[in-house]
XYZ file of C-alpha atoms in Angstrom:
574
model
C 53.834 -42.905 37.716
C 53.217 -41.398 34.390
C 53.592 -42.139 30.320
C 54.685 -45.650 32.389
C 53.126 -47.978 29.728
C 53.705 -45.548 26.987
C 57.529 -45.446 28.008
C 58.246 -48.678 29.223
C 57.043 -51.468 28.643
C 58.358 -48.350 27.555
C 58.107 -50.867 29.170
C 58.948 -53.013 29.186
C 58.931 -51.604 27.487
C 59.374 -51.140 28.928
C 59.687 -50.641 29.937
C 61.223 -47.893 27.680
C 61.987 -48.023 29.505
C 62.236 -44.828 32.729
C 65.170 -41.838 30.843
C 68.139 -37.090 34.861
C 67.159 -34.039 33.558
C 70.860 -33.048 31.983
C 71.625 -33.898 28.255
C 74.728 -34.932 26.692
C 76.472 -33.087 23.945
C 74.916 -33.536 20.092
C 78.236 -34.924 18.802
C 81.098 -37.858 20.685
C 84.481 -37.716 19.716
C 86.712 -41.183 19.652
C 90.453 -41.450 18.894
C 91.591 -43.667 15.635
C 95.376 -43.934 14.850
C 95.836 -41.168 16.667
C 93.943 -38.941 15.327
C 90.178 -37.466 16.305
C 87.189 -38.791 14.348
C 85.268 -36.014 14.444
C 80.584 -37.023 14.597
C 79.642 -33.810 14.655
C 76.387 -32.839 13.292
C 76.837 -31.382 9.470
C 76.361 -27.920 9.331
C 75.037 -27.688 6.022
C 71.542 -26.264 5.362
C 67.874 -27.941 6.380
C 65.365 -29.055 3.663
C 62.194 -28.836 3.593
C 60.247 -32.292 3.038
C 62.041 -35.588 3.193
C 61.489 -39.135 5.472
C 63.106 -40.514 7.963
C 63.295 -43.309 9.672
C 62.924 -44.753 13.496
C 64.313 -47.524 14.327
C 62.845 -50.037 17.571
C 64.185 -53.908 17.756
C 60.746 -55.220 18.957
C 57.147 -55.058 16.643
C 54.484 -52.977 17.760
C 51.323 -54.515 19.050
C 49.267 -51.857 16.234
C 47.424 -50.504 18.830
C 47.209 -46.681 18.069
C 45.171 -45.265 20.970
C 46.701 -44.635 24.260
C 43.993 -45.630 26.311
C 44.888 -49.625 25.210
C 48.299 -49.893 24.161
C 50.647 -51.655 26.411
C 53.349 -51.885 24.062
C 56.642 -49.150 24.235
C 56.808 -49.785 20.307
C 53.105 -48.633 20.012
C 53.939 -45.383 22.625
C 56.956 -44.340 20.129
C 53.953 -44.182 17.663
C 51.470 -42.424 19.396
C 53.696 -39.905 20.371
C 54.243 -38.852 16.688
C 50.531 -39.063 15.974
C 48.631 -37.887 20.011
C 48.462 -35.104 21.501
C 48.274 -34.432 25.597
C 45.875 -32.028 27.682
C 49.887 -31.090 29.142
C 53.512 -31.674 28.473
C 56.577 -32.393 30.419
C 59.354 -30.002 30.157
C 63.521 -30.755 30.566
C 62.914 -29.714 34.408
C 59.864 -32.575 34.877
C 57.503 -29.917 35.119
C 53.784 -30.386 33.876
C 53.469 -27.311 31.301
C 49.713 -26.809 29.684
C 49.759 -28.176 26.120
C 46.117 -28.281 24.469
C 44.679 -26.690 27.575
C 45.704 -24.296 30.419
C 44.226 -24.884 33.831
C 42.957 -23.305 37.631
C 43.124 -24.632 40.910
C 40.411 -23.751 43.244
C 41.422 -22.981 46.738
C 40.305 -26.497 47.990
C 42.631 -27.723 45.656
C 39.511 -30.029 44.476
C 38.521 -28.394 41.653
C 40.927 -28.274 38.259
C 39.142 -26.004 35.794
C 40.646 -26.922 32.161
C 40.646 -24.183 29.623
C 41.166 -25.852 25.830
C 42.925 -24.055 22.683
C 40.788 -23.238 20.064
C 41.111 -24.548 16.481
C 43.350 -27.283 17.466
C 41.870 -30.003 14.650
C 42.287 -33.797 14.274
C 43.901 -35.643 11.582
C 39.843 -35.939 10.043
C 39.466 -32.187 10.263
C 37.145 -32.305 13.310
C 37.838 -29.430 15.748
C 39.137 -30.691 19.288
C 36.680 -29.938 22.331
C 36.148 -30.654 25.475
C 33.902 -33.239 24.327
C 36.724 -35.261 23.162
C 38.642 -35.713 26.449
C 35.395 -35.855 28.479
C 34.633 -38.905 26.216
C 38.304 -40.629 27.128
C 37.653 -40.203 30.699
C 34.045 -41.737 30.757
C 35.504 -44.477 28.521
C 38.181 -45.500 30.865
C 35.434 -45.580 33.921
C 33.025 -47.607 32.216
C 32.746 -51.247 33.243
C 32.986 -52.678 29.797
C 36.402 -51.322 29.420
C 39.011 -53.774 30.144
C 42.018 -51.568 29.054
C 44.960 -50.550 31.779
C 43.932 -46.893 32.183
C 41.166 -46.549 34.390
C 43.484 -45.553 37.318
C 44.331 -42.139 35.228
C 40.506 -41.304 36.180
C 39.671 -43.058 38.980
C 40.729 -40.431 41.537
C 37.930 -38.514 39.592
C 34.969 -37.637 42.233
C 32.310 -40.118 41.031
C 34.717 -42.059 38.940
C 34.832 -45.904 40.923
C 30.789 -45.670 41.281
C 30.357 -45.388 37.153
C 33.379 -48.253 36.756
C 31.081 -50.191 39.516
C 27.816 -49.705 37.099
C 26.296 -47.620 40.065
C 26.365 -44.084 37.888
C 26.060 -43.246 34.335
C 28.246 -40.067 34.473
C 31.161 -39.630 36.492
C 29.869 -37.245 39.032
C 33.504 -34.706 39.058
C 33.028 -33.951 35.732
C 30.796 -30.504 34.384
C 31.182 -29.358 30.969
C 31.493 -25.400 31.025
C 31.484 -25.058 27.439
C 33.218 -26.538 24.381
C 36.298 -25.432 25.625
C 36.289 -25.629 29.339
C 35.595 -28.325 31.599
C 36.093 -28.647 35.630
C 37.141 -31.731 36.918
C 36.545 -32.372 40.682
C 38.429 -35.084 42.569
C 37.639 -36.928 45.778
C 40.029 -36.047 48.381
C 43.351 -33.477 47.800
C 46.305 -34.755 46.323
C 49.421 -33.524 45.338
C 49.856 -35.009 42.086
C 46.203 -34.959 41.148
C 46.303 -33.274 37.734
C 49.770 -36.001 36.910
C 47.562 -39.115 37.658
C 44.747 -37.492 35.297
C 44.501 -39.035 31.778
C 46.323 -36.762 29.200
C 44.445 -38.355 25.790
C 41.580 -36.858 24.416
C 39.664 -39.434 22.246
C 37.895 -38.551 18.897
C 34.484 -38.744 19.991
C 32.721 -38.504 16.794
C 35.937 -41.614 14.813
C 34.320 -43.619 17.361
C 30.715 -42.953 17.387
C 28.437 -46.102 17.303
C 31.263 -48.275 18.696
C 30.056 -50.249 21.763
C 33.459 -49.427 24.852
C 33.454 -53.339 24.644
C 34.351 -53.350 20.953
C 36.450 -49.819 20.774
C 39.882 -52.378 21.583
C 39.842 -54.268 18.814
C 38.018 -51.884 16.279
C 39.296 -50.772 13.014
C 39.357 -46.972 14.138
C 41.602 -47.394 17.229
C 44.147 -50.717 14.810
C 43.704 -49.760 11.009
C 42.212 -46.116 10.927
C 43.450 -44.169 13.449
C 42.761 -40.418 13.989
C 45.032 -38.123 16.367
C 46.095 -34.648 16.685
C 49.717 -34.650 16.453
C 52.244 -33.567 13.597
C 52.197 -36.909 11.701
C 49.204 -39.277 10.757
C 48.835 -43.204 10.205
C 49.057 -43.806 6.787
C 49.821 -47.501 5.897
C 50.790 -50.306 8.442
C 52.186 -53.465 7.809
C 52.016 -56.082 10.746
C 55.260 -57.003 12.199
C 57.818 -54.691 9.764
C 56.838 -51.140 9.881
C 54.455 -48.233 10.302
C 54.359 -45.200 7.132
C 53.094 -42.139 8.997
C 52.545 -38.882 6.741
C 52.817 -35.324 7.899
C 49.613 -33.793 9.152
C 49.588 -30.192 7.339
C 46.897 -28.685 9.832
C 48.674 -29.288 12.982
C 47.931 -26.599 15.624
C 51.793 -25.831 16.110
C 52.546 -25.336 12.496
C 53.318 -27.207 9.483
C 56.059 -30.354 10.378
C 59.037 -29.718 8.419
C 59.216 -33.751 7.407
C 57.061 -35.374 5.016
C 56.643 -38.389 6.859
C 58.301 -40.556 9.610
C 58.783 -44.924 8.758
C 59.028 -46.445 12.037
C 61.035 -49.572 11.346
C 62.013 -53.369 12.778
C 65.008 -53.598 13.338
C 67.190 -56.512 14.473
C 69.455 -55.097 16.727
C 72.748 -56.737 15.891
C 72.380 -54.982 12.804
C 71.466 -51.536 13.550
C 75.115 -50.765 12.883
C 74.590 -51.902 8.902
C 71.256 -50.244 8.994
C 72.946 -47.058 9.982
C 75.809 -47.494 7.079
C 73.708 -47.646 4.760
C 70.810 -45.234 5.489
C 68.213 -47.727 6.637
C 67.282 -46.075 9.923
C 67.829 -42.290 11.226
C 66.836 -42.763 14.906
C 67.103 -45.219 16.762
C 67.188 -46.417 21.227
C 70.294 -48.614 21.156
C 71.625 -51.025 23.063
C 74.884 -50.451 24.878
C 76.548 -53.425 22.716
C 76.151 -51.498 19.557
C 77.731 -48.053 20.782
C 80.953 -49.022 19.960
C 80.594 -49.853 16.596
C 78.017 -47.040 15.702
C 80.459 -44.503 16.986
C 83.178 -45.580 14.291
C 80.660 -44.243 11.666
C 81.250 -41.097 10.546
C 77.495 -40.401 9.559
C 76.343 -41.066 13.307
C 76.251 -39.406 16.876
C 75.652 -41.187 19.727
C 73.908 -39.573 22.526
C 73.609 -40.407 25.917
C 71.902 -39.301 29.220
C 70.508 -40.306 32.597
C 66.981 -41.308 32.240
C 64.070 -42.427 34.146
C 64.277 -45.916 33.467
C 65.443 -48.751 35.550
C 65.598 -52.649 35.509
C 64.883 -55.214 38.445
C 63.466 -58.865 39.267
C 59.627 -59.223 40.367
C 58.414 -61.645 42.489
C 55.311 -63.196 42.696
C 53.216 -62.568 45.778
C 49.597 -63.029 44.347
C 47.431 -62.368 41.469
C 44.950 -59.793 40.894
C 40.989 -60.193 40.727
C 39.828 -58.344 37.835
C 36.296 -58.182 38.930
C 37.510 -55.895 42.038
C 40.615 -53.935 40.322
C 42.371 -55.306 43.483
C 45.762 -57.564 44.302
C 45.293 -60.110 46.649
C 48.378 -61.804 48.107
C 47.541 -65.537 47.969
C 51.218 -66.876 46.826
C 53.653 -67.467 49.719
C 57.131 -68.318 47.919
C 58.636 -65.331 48.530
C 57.462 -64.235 52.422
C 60.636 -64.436 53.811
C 62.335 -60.998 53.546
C 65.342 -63.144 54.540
C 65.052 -65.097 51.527
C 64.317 -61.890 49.332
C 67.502 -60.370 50.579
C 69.370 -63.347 49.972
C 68.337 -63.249 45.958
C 69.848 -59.850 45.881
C 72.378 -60.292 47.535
C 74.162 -63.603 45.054
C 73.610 -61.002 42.224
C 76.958 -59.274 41.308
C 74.763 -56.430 39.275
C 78.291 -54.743 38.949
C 79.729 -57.643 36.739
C 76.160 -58.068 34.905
C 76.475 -54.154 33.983
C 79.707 -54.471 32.374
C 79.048 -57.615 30.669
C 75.263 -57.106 29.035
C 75.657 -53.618 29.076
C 79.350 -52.450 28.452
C 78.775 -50.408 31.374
C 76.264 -48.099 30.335
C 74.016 -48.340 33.790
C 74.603 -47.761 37.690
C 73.494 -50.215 39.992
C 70.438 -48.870 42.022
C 69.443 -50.002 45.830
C 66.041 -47.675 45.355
C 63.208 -47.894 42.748
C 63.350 -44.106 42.099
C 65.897 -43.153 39.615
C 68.392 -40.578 40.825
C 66.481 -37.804 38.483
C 64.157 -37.102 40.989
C 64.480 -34.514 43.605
C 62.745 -37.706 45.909
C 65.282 -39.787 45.575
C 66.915 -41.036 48.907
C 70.359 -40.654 48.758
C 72.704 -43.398 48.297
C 74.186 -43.958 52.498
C 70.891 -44.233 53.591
C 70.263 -47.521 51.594
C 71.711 -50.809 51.986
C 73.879 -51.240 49.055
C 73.315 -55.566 48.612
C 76.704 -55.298 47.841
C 77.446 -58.805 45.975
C 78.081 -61.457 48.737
C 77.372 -64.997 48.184
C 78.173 -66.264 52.071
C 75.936 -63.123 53.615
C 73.160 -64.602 51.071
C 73.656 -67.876 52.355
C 73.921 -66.998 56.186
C 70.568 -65.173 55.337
C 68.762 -68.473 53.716
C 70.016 -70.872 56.817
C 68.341 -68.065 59.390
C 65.074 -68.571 57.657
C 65.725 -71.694 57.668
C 66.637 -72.805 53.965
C 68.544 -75.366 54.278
C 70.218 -78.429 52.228
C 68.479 -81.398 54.224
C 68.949 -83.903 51.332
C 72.545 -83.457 50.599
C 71.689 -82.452 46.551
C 72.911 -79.282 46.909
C 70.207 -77.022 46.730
C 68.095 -75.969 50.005
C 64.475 -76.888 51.377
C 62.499 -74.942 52.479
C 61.215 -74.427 56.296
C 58.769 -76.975 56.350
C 61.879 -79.650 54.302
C 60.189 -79.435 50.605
C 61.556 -79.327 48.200
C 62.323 -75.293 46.995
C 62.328 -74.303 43.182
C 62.362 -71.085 41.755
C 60.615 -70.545 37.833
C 61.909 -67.279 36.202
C 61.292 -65.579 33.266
C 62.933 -63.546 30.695
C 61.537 -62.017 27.285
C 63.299 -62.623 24.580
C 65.637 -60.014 21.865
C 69.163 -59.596 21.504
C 71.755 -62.064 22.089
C 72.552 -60.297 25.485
C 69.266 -61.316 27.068
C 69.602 -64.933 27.039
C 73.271 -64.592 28.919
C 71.513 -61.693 31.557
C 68.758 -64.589 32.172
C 71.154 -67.406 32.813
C 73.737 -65.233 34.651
C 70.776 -64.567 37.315
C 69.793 -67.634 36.927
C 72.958 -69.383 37.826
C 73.904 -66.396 41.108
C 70.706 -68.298 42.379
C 71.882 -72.101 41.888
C 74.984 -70.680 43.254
C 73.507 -70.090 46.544
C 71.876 -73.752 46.497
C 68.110 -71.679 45.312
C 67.371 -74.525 42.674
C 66.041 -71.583 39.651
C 64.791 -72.762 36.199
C 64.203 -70.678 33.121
C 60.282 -70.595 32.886
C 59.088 -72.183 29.959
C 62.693 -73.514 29.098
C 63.188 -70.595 26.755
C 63.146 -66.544 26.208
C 59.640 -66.167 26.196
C 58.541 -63.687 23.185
C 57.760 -60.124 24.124
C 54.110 -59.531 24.082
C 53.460 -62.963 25.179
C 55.448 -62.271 28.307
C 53.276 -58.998 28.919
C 50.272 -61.293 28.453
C 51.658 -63.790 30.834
C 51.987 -61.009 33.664
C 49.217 -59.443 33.238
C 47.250 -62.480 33.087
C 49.683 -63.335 37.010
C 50.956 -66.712 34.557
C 51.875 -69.439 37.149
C 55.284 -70.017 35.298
C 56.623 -66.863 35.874
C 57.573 -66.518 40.136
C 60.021 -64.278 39.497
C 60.698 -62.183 36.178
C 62.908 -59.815 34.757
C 61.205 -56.049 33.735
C 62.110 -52.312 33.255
C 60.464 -49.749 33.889
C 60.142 -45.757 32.391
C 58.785 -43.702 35.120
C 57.937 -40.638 33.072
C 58.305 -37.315 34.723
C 55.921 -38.084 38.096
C 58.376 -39.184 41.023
C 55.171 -41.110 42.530
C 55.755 -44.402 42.622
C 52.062 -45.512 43.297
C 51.061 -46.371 40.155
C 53.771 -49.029 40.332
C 53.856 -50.069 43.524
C 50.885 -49.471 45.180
C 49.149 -51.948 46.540
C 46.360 -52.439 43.936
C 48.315 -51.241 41.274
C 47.545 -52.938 37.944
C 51.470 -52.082 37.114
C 52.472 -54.036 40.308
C 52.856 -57.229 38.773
C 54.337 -59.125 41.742
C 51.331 -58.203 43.493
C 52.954 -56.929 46.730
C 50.047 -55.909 49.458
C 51.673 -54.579 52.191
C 50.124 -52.361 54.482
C 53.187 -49.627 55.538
C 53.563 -49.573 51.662
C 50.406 -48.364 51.178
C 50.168 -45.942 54.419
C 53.492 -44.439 53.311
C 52.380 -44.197 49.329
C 49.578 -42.636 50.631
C 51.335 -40.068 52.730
C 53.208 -38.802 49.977
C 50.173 -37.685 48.255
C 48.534 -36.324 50.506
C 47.680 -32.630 51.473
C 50.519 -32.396 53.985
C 52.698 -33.707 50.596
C 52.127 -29.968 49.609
C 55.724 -29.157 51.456
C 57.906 -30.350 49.463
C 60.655 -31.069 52.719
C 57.775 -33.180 54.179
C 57.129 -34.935 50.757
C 60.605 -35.782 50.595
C 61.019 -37.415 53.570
C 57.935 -39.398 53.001
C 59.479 -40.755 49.637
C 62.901 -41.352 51.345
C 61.115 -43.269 53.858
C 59.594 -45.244 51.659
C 62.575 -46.092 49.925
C 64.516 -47.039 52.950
C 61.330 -49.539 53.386
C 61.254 -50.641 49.688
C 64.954 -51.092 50.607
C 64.702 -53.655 53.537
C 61.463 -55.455 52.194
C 62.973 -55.795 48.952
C 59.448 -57.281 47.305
C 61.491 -56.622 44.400
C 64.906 -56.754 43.801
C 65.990 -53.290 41.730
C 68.693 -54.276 39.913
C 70.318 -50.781 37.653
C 69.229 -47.561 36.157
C 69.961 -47.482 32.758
C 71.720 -45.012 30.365
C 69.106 -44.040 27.518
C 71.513 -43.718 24.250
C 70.667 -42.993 20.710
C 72.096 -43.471 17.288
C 70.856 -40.306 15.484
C 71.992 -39.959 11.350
C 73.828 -36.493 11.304
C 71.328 -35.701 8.203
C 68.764 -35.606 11.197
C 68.428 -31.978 12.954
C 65.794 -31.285 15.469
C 65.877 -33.875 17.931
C 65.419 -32.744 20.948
C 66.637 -35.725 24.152
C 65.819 -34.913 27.645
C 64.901 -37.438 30.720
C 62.068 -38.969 29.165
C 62.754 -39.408 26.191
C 63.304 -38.140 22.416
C 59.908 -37.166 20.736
C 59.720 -33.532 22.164
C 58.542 -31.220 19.142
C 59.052 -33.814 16.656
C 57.268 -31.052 14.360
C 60.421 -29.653 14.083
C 62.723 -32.263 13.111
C 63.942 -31.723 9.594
C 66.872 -33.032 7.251
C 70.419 -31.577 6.464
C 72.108 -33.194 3.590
């Protein structure tokens, strides 16, 4: 799935969290002594010039190039200051952005056609060069950022990551401005799995791949092609970005965009008093936000959902593979039974005043894929069925404590994890927590305590023994694959579920015959139904994305995935 790390760890972000394709109205309305408090957006005229402010609850990581951040916080960045070889539009169609393209009639062969003139924040011209560059970058062995499976379904791409080739083999340079890019077999979604980010070729000349990471061009100095440009960061409070006056869509209409910390139990005062403009809330603060009369709220179906993992492995760097090598959770029984003690409806209404839907699938409902609701078993909240389903795989109580052995009589224990930010996190972790002890599954909060954001990414990507089963989100982006996720040797597939249907089905649903779209479908909804009786993870909700936006604010534009859609043209109304 795309714009996945981007959006959620967006992730985590996300996951950003994952954002249906229909928006709510620019203004809410709320009765008060009777009478209507009207939050519509003033109507008085735009200036030019002026900052504003974003608002996000966690710090960014102050990692400004795509290709290594892992951070949602750092995505909300880049997507003021990058630009994309294509965009997503309201319908989740790919549109061409910086570069148009042609499919041969092999479907193999993508030829890319760039814009012209399009320069970056240093006043170098854009070319082909420049995304030719990102794509060799991510395929070379000495880069150990997440990317590499945006290029790997290149032709030639896995024998340059394996040191075999110098050049990926799919890629010819036309000219400055075109480039065709051959894959290795025909997939549907070829040109969605391809890496969007060019790279400035020439910012980074003379920096080893090994060093790019950590350099002062990609942390201190950055250099993009969108609408606004770094300008001053200050670790672990906020980023200063400054308009970019050459930008190849025109001239933004703000001077300059702060993105903020903010704590969000007081995103409400920030509001009041002008601190913040924009900002993702959290369903506990719509409430209050909406009593403001300088704030709308808006709301809409996203692409983002929430769910447990569970370990089943770790991956082996040195291959780019999963291997399944942990054997708590083998019993689908057992798995079942997890989801089953969880009453998600109760969780959504208290942690998330009911701003969610509980989901039995791990695509959200905005995609045309996703399998419709009767054709899923619901895991509607039943402790007994969860504990008739432990005692057939044969978890049982044997030493009268309460809590059950496992088959073989050992003791059973489960460690799970939880990062940490508002107050509403620590009750979520102990509510799950305590369905499972419920049930007689002794659980224990890894680590004794919220563990602190970017930490717990490093602990899962780094398959951290503490964490069997953990608490994520995901932002799918606009892609309805769910490969990049789930897959077996997905990097993103932090439970590290190999399974062999999975992968046969995944696979089907890219493949040539994935070209009908009735025969995709039912691919997808078979997979689901299979997600849906393995359960190797346990999907939890699909959350509602909501906003606090300042009325002064005009210009934002909210669809599925998110809120940064021609942030050129945002622009201030006093």
């Amino acid at each position: 799935m795309k714009k996945s790390a981007l959006w959620s760890f967006m992730l985590l972000l996300v996951m950003a969290l994952f954002l249906a394709a229909c928006n709510s109205d620019t203004s809410t309305q709320e009765k008060e002594g009777g009478k209507e408090k009207d939050n519509s957006p003033t109507t008085s005229e735009a200036k030019k010039g002026g900052v504003v402010t974003f608002g996000t609850d966690q710090a960014p990581e102050g990692v400004f190039d795509p290709a290594y951040a892992g951070s949602v916080v750092d995505g909300y960045i880049q997507n003021f200051t990058m630009e994309g070889i294509y965009d997503v539009n309201d319908e989740l169609e790919y549109i061409p952005n910086l570069a148009t393209w042609e499919i041969s009639e092999d479907k193999l062969t993508y030829t890319f056609s760039f814009k012209k003139g399009v320069k970056w924040h240093n006043g170098e011209e854009l070319t082909v060069d420049d995304w030719v560059y990102a794509l060799e970058t991510l395929a070379t062995p000495e880069y150990e950022g997440p990317r590499f499976n945006y290029a790997e379904d290149i032709k030639g791409a896995k024998a340059k990551k394996e040191g075999k080739a110098d050049k990926i083999e799919g890629i010819e340079v036309v000219d400055p401005y075109t480039v065709k890019i051959t894959f290795e077999k025909v997939k549907i979604n070829n040109l969605e799995n391809l890496w969007n980010y060019p790279m400035p070729k020439k910012h980074y000349e003379g920096i080893a791949i090994k060093d790019l990471e950590e350099s002062k061009q990609v942390r201190e100095n950055p250099v993009g092609l969108g609408p606004f440009k770094v300008k001053k960061v200050v670790d672990g409070e906020y980023s200063e970005l400054e308009r970019f006056d050459d930008y190849w869509k025109g001239k933004p209409q703000l001077d300059g965009v702060i993105v903020k910390v903010i704590d969000p139990s007081l995103a409400t005062g920030a509001f009041q008093n002008g601190e913040v403009d924009i900002m993702n809330i959290r369903p506990q603060s719509v409430k209050e936000l909406s009593a403001l009369n300088n704030v709308r709220i808006e709301e809409t179906t996203g692409v983002s959902y929430s769910y447990i993992g569970l370990r089943f492995g770790h991956r082996d760097k040195a291959t780019l593979t999963n291997v399944a090598d942990f054997d708590k959770f083998k019993s689908k029984e057992l798995r079942q039974a997890l989801l089953y003690a969880i009453n998600r409806p109760a969780m959504i209404d208290a942690f998330l005043e009911g701003k969610a839907e509980v989901a039995n699938t791990v695509i959200p409902r905005a995609f045309w894929v996703a399998a419709e609701e009767s054709e899923l078993n619901d895991y509607k909240y039943n402790q007994e069925k969860a504990k008739e389903l432990l005692k057939a795989a044969g978890y049982v109580d044997k030493d009268g404590d309460g809590f059950v052995e496992d088959p073989n009589g050992k003791p059973f224990k489960i460690s799970f994890g939880h990062y940490a930010g508002p107050a509403a996190f620590e009750g979520r972790a102990q509510a799950i927590i305590q369905s499972w002890n419920d049930i007689g599954v002794k659980t224990e909060m890894a680590t004794g305590t919220l563990i602190e954001f970017n930490l717990y990414n490093d602990m899962k990507d780094n398959d951290d023994a503490a964490l069997e089963a953990f608490f994520g989100s995901w932002s799918t982006g606009s892609d309805p694959d769910p490969s990049g996720l789930w897959g077996n040797h997905a990097e993103w597939n932090y439970g590290r579920w190999v399974d062999e249907q999975n992968q046969k089905l995944l696979d089907k649903g890219l493949s040539e015959e994935a070209f009908d779209k009735d025969k995709r479908m039912k691919t997808y909804v078979k997979w689901q139904k299979y997600f849906n009786e393995e359960v190797p993870a346990l999907p939890l909700w699909e959350n509602l994305d909501l906003y606090g936006i300042n009325n002064r604010l005009q210009g934002v534009h909210i669809n599925a995935i998110g809120f940064q859609t021609d942030v050129h043209k945002w622009n201030i109304k006093e």
